[in-house]
Coordinates of C-alpha atoms and ligand atoms in Angstrom, one line a residue:
M1 CA 93.5 55.3 136.7
P2 CA 93.9 55.9 133.1
R3 CA 96.1 58.8 131.5
A4 CA 95.5 61.4 128.7
L5 CA 97.7 63.1 127.9
V6 CA 96.8 66.1 125.9
C7 CA 99.0 68.1 123.9
G8 CA 98.4 71.6 122.9
A9 CA 97.5 72.4 126.7
N10 CA 97.8 76.3 127.0
G11 CA 95.1 76.7 124.2
Q12 CA 91.3 77.3 123.9
L13 CA 89.9 73.9 123.3
G14 CA 93.4 72.5 126.1
Q15 CA 92.3 74.3 128.8
E16 CA 88.6 73.1 128.4
L17 CA 90.2 69.7 128.4
V18 CA 91.9 69.7 131.4
L19 CA 89.0 71.4 133.6
T20 CA 86.0 68.8 132.3
C21 CA 88.6 66.6 132.7
P22 CA 86.2 63.1 134.4
E23 CA 86.3 61.9 137.3
H24 CA 87.9 58.6 136.3
W25 CA 90.6 60.3 133.9
Q26 CA 93.4 61.4 134.6
T27 CA 95.3 64.3 131.9
L28 CA 98.5 65.1 131.5
P29 CA 98.4 68.8 130.1
M30 CA 101.6 69.2 127.8
A31 CA 101.7 72.6 126.7
R32 CA 104.0 72.9 123.4
S33 CA 107.3 74.0 125.7
M34 CA 106.7 70.3 127.2
L35 CA 106.0 69.1 123.7
D36 CA 106.3 70.1 120.3
I37 CA 104.3 68.1 118.2
A38 CA 105.6 68.1 115.4
D39 CA 109.3 67.6 116.6
H40 CA 109.7 63.8 116.4
D41 CA 112.4 62.8 119.6
Q42 CA 110.3 65.3 121.5
V43 CA 106.8 63.0 120.8
A44 CA 108.4 59.3 121.3
R45 CA 110.9 60.3 124.5
V46 CA 106.9 61.8 126.2
L47 CA 105.3 59.1 124.8
D48 CA 107.6 56.5 126.3
E49 CA 108.0 58.1 129.4
T50 CA 104.6 58.8 130.1
E51 CA 102.5 55.5 129.0
P52 CA 99.0 57.4 128.2
A53 CA 96.2 55.4 128.2
W54 CA 94.8 58.2 124.9
V55 CA 96.8 61.2 122.9
I56 CA 94.4 64.2 122.5
N57 CA 95.5 67.2 119.9
A58 CA 94.0 70.1 120.4
A59 CA 97.9 72.2 119.8
A60 CA 97.1 73.8 116.3
F61 CA 98.6 76.5 114.4
T62 CA 95.3 78.4 114.1
A63 CA 96.0 81.7 113.5
V64 CA 93.5 81.6 109.8
D65 CA 94.6 84.8 108.1
A66 CA 98.6 84.6 109.2
A67 CA 98.4 81.2 108.0
E68 CA 98.3 83.0 104.5
S69 CA 102.1 84.1 104.4
E70 CA 103.5 81.6 107.1
Q71 CA 103.0 78.6 105.5
E72 CA 105.9 75.9 106.6
S73 CA 104.8 77.1 109.9
A74 CA 100.9 75.5 109.9
Q75 CA 102.4 73.2 107.1
R76 CA 104.5 71.8 110.1
V77 CA 102.7 72.2 113.4
N78 CA 98.8 71.1 111.5
G79 CA 100.1 68.7 109.2
L80 CA 103.5 67.1 110.5
G81 CA 102.8 67.2 114.0
P82 CA 99.6 65.2 114.0
E83 CA 100.7 62.8 111.8
M84 CA 104.2 62.5 114.0
L85 CA 101.9 62.0 117.0
A86 CA 99.8 59.3 115.1
T87 CA 102.7 57.2 113.4
Q88 CA 104.4 57.5 117.2
C89 CA 101.3 56.3 119.0
Q90 CA 100.6 54.0 116.5
R91 CA 104.1 52.6 117.4
R92 CA 103.1 52.2 120.9
N93 CA 99.2 51.1 120.3
I94 CA 98.1 54.6 121.7
P95 CA 94.7 55.5 120.8
L96 CA 95.1 59.7 119.2
L97 CA 91.6 61.7 119.3
H98 CA 92.7 65.2 116.8
V99 CA 90.9 67.8 116.1
S100 CA 90.0 69.2 112.5
T101 CA 88.0 72.3 111.3
D102 CA 84.9 73.1 108.9
F103 CA 87.7 74.8 107.1
V104 CA 88.7 72.2 105.2
F105 CA 85.2 72.0 103.6
D106 CA 84.9 74.9 100.7
G107 CA 81.5 76.2 101.2
T108 CA 79.4 75.3 98.5
Q109 CA 77.8 72.8 99.0
G110 CA 74.3 74.8 101.0
R111 CA 73.1 72.3 103.4
P112 CA 75.1 70.6 106.4
Y113 CA 78.2 68.9 105.6
G114 CA 79.0 65.3 107.1
P115 CA 81.8 63.8 108.1
D116 CA 81.8 62.2 104.0
D117 CA 81.5 64.8 102.7
E118 CA 84.4 66.0 100.8
P119 CA 86.1 68.0 101.6
K120 CA 88.1 70.9 99.2
P121 CA 89.8 73.6 101.9
L122 CA 90.2 77.5 100.1
G123 CA 93.5 78.2 102.4
V124 CA 96.6 77.2 103.5
Y125 CA 95.1 76.8 106.5
G126 CA 92.6 74.3 105.8
R127 CA 94.7 72.9 103.0
S128 CA 97.2 71.9 106.3
K129 CA 94.6 70.8 108.7
L130 CA 93.4 68.3 105.7
A131 CA 96.7 67.2 105.9
G132 CA 96.6 66.3 109.4
E133 CA 93.6 64.8 109.0
K134 CA 94.3 62.6 106.0
A135 CA 98.1 61.3 108.1
V136 CA 96.1 60.1 111.2
L137 CA 93.5 58.4 109.6
S138 CA 96.2 56.8 107.7
A139 CA 99.0 55.8 110.3
G140 CA 96.6 52.8 111.2
G141 CA 95.0 51.7 115.0
S142 CA 91.4 53.9 115.3
P143 CA 92.5 57.4 115.8
V144 CA 89.0 59.3 116.1
V145 CA 89.5 62.5 114.4
L146 CA 86.9 65.2 115.6
R147 CA 86.0 68.2 112.6
T148 CA 84.7 71.6 114.4
G149 CA 84.3 75.2 114.1
W150 CA 83.8 78.7 115.2
V151 CA 85.3 78.0 118.5
Y152 CA 84.8 80.3 122.0
S153 CA 85.8 80.2 124.9
R154 CA 87.3 82.1 127.9
H155 CA 90.9 81.7 127.2
G156 CA 92.7 83.1 125.0
G157 CA 92.3 85.6 122.1
N158 CA 89.4 84.4 120.3
F159 CA 85.8 86.2 118.6
V160 CA 84.0 86.5 121.6
K161 CA 86.9 88.3 122.8
T162 CA 87.3 90.8 120.3
M163 CA 83.6 91.7 120.1
L164 CA 83.2 92.7 123.5
R165 CA 86.7 95.1 123.4
L166 CA 85.5 96.9 120.2
M167 CA 81.3 97.1 121.2
A168 CA 83.1 99.0 124.7
E169 CA 85.7 100.9 122.8
R170 CA 83.7 101.8 119.9
E171 CA 80.6 103.5 119.0
Q172 CA 79.8 101.2 115.4
L173 CA 80.9 97.5 114.4
S174 CA 81.0 96.4 110.5
V175 CA 80.8 91.9 110.5
V176 CA 80.4 90.2 107.8
E177 CA 76.8 89.0 107.9
D178 CA 77.3 86.4 104.3
Q179 CA 79.3 83.9 105.9
I180 CA 77.6 80.9 107.9
G181 CA 78.5 78.4 110.8
T182 CA 78.2 77.3 114.4
P183 CA 80.0 79.0 117.0
T184 CA 81.0 76.1 119.0
W185 CA 82.0 77.4 122.9
A186 CA 85.6 74.9 123.4
R187 CA 83.9 73.6 126.5
G188 CA 80.9 71.9 124.7
L189 CA 83.8 70.1 122.7
A190 CA 86.3 69.6 125.6
L191 CA 82.9 67.4 127.5
T192 CA 82.2 65.9 122.9
C193 CA 86.0 64.6 123.1
W194 CA 85.7 63.0 126.2
G195 CA 82.6 61.1 125.2
L196 CA 84.1 60.2 122.6
I197 CA 87.1 58.5 123.8
D198 CA 84.5 57.1 126.9
H199 CA 82.3 55.3 124.3
G200 CA 85.2 52.8 123.1
N201 CA 83.7 52.5 120.1
A202 CA 84.4 56.1 118.4
T203 CA 86.8 55.4 114.5
G204 CA 87.0 57.7 112.3
I205 CA 85.8 61.7 111.4
Y206 CA 82.9 62.7 113.0
H207 CA 82.1 66.6 113.3
W208 CA 81.0 68.1 115.9
S209 CA 79.7 72.2 117.2
D210 CA 77.2 74.0 119.3
A211 CA 73.2 73.7 117.8
G212 CA 71.9 76.1 115.0
A213 CA 73.6 78.0 112.5
C214 CA 74.3 81.9 112.6
S215 CA 76.2 84.4 110.7
W216 CA 79.2 86.2 111.9
Y217 CA 76.9 89.6 112.4
D218 CA 74.2 87.2 114.1
F219 CA 76.7 86.0 116.7
A220 CA 77.5 89.3 117.3
A221 CA 74.5 90.9 118.2
A222 CA 73.6 87.8 120.0
I223 CA 77.3 88.8 122.2
R224 CA 76.3 92.4 122.5
H225 CA 72.6 90.9 123.4
I226 CA 73.8 88.8 126.8
G227 CA 77.5 90.9 127.3
L228 CA 74.0 93.9 127.8
D229 CA 71.9 91.8 130.1
L230 CA 74.6 90.4 132.1
G231 CA 76.4 93.6 133.4
L232 CA 79.8 93.3 130.6
L233 CA 79.4 96.0 128.4
P234 CA 78.1 99.5 130.1
Q235 CA 77.5 100.2 126.0
A236 CA 77.0 98.0 122.9
A237 CA 78.8 99.7 119.9
T238 CA 75.6 99.5 116.9
L239 CA 75.9 96.9 114.3
I240 CA 76.1 96.9 110.8
P241 CA 75.4 94.2 108.6
I242 CA 78.2 93.7 105.9
P243 CA 79.6 91.2 103.1
T244 CA 82.6 89.7 103.5
S245 CA 83.6 92.1 100.0
Q246 CA 83.8 95.1 102.4
Y247 CA 86.2 93.3 104.8
P248 CA 88.6 91.4 103.0
T249 CA 90.9 88.9 104.4
P250 CA 93.9 87.6 103.5
A251 CA 92.4 83.8 103.5
Q252 CA 89.5 83.5 102.0
R253 CA 87.1 81.7 103.9
P254 CA 83.7 79.4 103.6
A255 CA 80.8 81.0 102.8
Y256 CA 78.6 78.0 104.5
S257 CA 80.6 75.3 106.9
V258 CA 77.3 74.5 109.4
L259 CA 78.5 70.8 110.5
D260 CA 76.4 67.7 110.4
K261 CA 76.4 66.5 113.4
T262 CA 74.0 63.6 113.3
S263 CA 76.7 60.8 113.6
T264 CA 78.4 62.1 116.8
R265 CA 75.1 62.9 118.7
N266 CA 74.0 59.2 117.5
L267 CA 76.8 57.9 118.8
L268 CA 76.6 59.6 122.5
G269 CA 72.9 59.7 123.2
H270 CA 73.4 63.5 123.5
P271 CA 71.8 65.9 121.2
G272 CA 74.3 69.1 122.2
Y273 CA 72.9 72.7 123.4
H274 CA 72.1 76.1 121.0
W275 CA 74.8 78.2 120.5
T276 CA 72.5 80.9 122.2
S277 CA 72.5 79.4 125.7
Q278 CA 76.8 78.7 125.2
L279 CA 77.4 81.7 124.5
R280 CA 75.4 83.6 127.4
A281 CA 76.7 80.1 129.7
M282 CA 80.3 80.5 128.6
L283 CA 79.9 84.7 129.7
V284 CA 79.0 84.2 133.3
D285 CA 82.3 81.9 132.6
L286 CA 83.9 84.6 131.5
Q287 CA 82.3 87.4 134.6
Q288 CA 82.9 84.9 136.9
H289 CA 86.5 83.6 136.3
E290 CA 88.5 86.7 134.7
K291 CA 87.6 89.7 136.3
H292 CA 90.0 92.3 133.2
W293 CA 89.0 90.3 129.8
L294 CA 89.1 93.7 128.5
Ligands
NAP1 N1 89.4 77.9 117.0 C1 88.8 78.0 116.1 O1 87.9 79.0 116.3 C2 88.7 77.0 115.9 C3 87.5 76.1 115.2 C4 87.6 75.1 113.7 C5 88.5 73.9 114.5 N2 89.8 74.5 115.2 C6 90.5 73.0 115.4 O2 90.2 72.7 117.1 C7 91.4 73.0 118.3 C8 92.1 73.5 119.3 O3 91.8 75.3 118.2 P1 92.3 76.0 119.5 O4 91.2 77.1 119.3 O5 91.4 75.4 120.6 O6 93.0 76.6 119.5 P2 94.2 77.0 120.5 O7 93.1 78.2 121.5 O8 95.2 78.5 119.7 O9 95.5 76.9 120.9 C9 96.8 75.6 120.3 C10 98.1 75.8 121.0 O10 98.3 74.6 120.5 C11 99.6 74.8 120.4 N3 101.0 74.6 120.0 C12 101.1 75.8 118.9 N4 102.4 74.8 117.8 C13 102.3 73.8 118.5 C14 102.9 73.1 118.3 N5 104.8 72.7 117.3 N6 103.3 71.9 119.3 C15 102.4 71.9 120.9 N7 101.6 72.6 120.3 C16 101.5 73.8 119.7 C17 99.5 76.6 120.9 O11 100.3 77.0 122.4 P3 100.9 78.5 122.2 O12 99.9 78.8 124.0 O13 102.1 78.2 123.2 O14 100.4 79.8 121.1 C18 98.3 76.3 121.4 O15 98.2 76.5 122.9 C19 92.4 73.0 116.9 O16 92.7 71.5 115.6 C20 91.7 73.8 116.2 O17 92.4 73.6 114.7 C21 89.6 75.7 116.3

């Protein structure tokens, strides 16, 4: 059976890749402690020892605000790491699927971003991810770069789990309403990765998020509504919509980073699911598996 090596296997996407692995694939999950993607010797040794049929890079420095003050670490993981993986994979003829972000765009375009639209990142995280994309695409072979946005799952920390916790603790909660994007359940993203790999002819840049678009405030309102409906929240804070100017963060974020998924949908023959139904499915998953989610 062919084996796919998953880098960053303890992350949100990494864990979902392992959970959704199709029957005809076997995963080789590599947590950071087993494989540091920016360590040349480790990458070479692991590839030689495991001889995977594909490598999926779900490893990243994803703390967008922390990246502003930890520029070197962000660049090492998001820029140098993918370069290391891509050159070492290319040397061994191993195809690479690398995951990137909607934050490579500046958010001023006013319509969904297609894979060919010009990236113009606003912050350190976006710039480091763009450097990683470029390194992967220029290493040769037929790599796949899959951009996504606003990822959440029952694993690790993310907006959905933070909102649930804060809504249970507080009476009022202010949430930004003038940044628009699309939430993406890591499970659907993982299935899309497997779909691209199984397709056989995918190469270049693709976009994937769940369907539709919303603000962080809309996202929080849906979490509140479904959280109450499922009994995850006994009571919930009142939500107050605020502009970005009232919630300053170290990193500037794109005001509009919806991704155009047309080419991925056409390739895979799947329209995807609306973000609200994916959110409900994830919250049911959380309820079933994480008893101490608060
Ligand atoms: N999260 C989002 O909202 C979002 C949005 C757009 C795009 N993306 C992209 O989607 C992909 C998956 O994101 P995610 O949400 O699953 O991220 P995540 O939960 O933060 O997981 C990233 C994983 O990478 C690991 N890692 C960090 N440095 C590493 C290194 N040098 N070598 C190997 N592993 C390393 C981390 O290890 P530790 O567990 O030890 O920290 C962590 O397990 C990333 O490419 C990310 O840029 C994410």
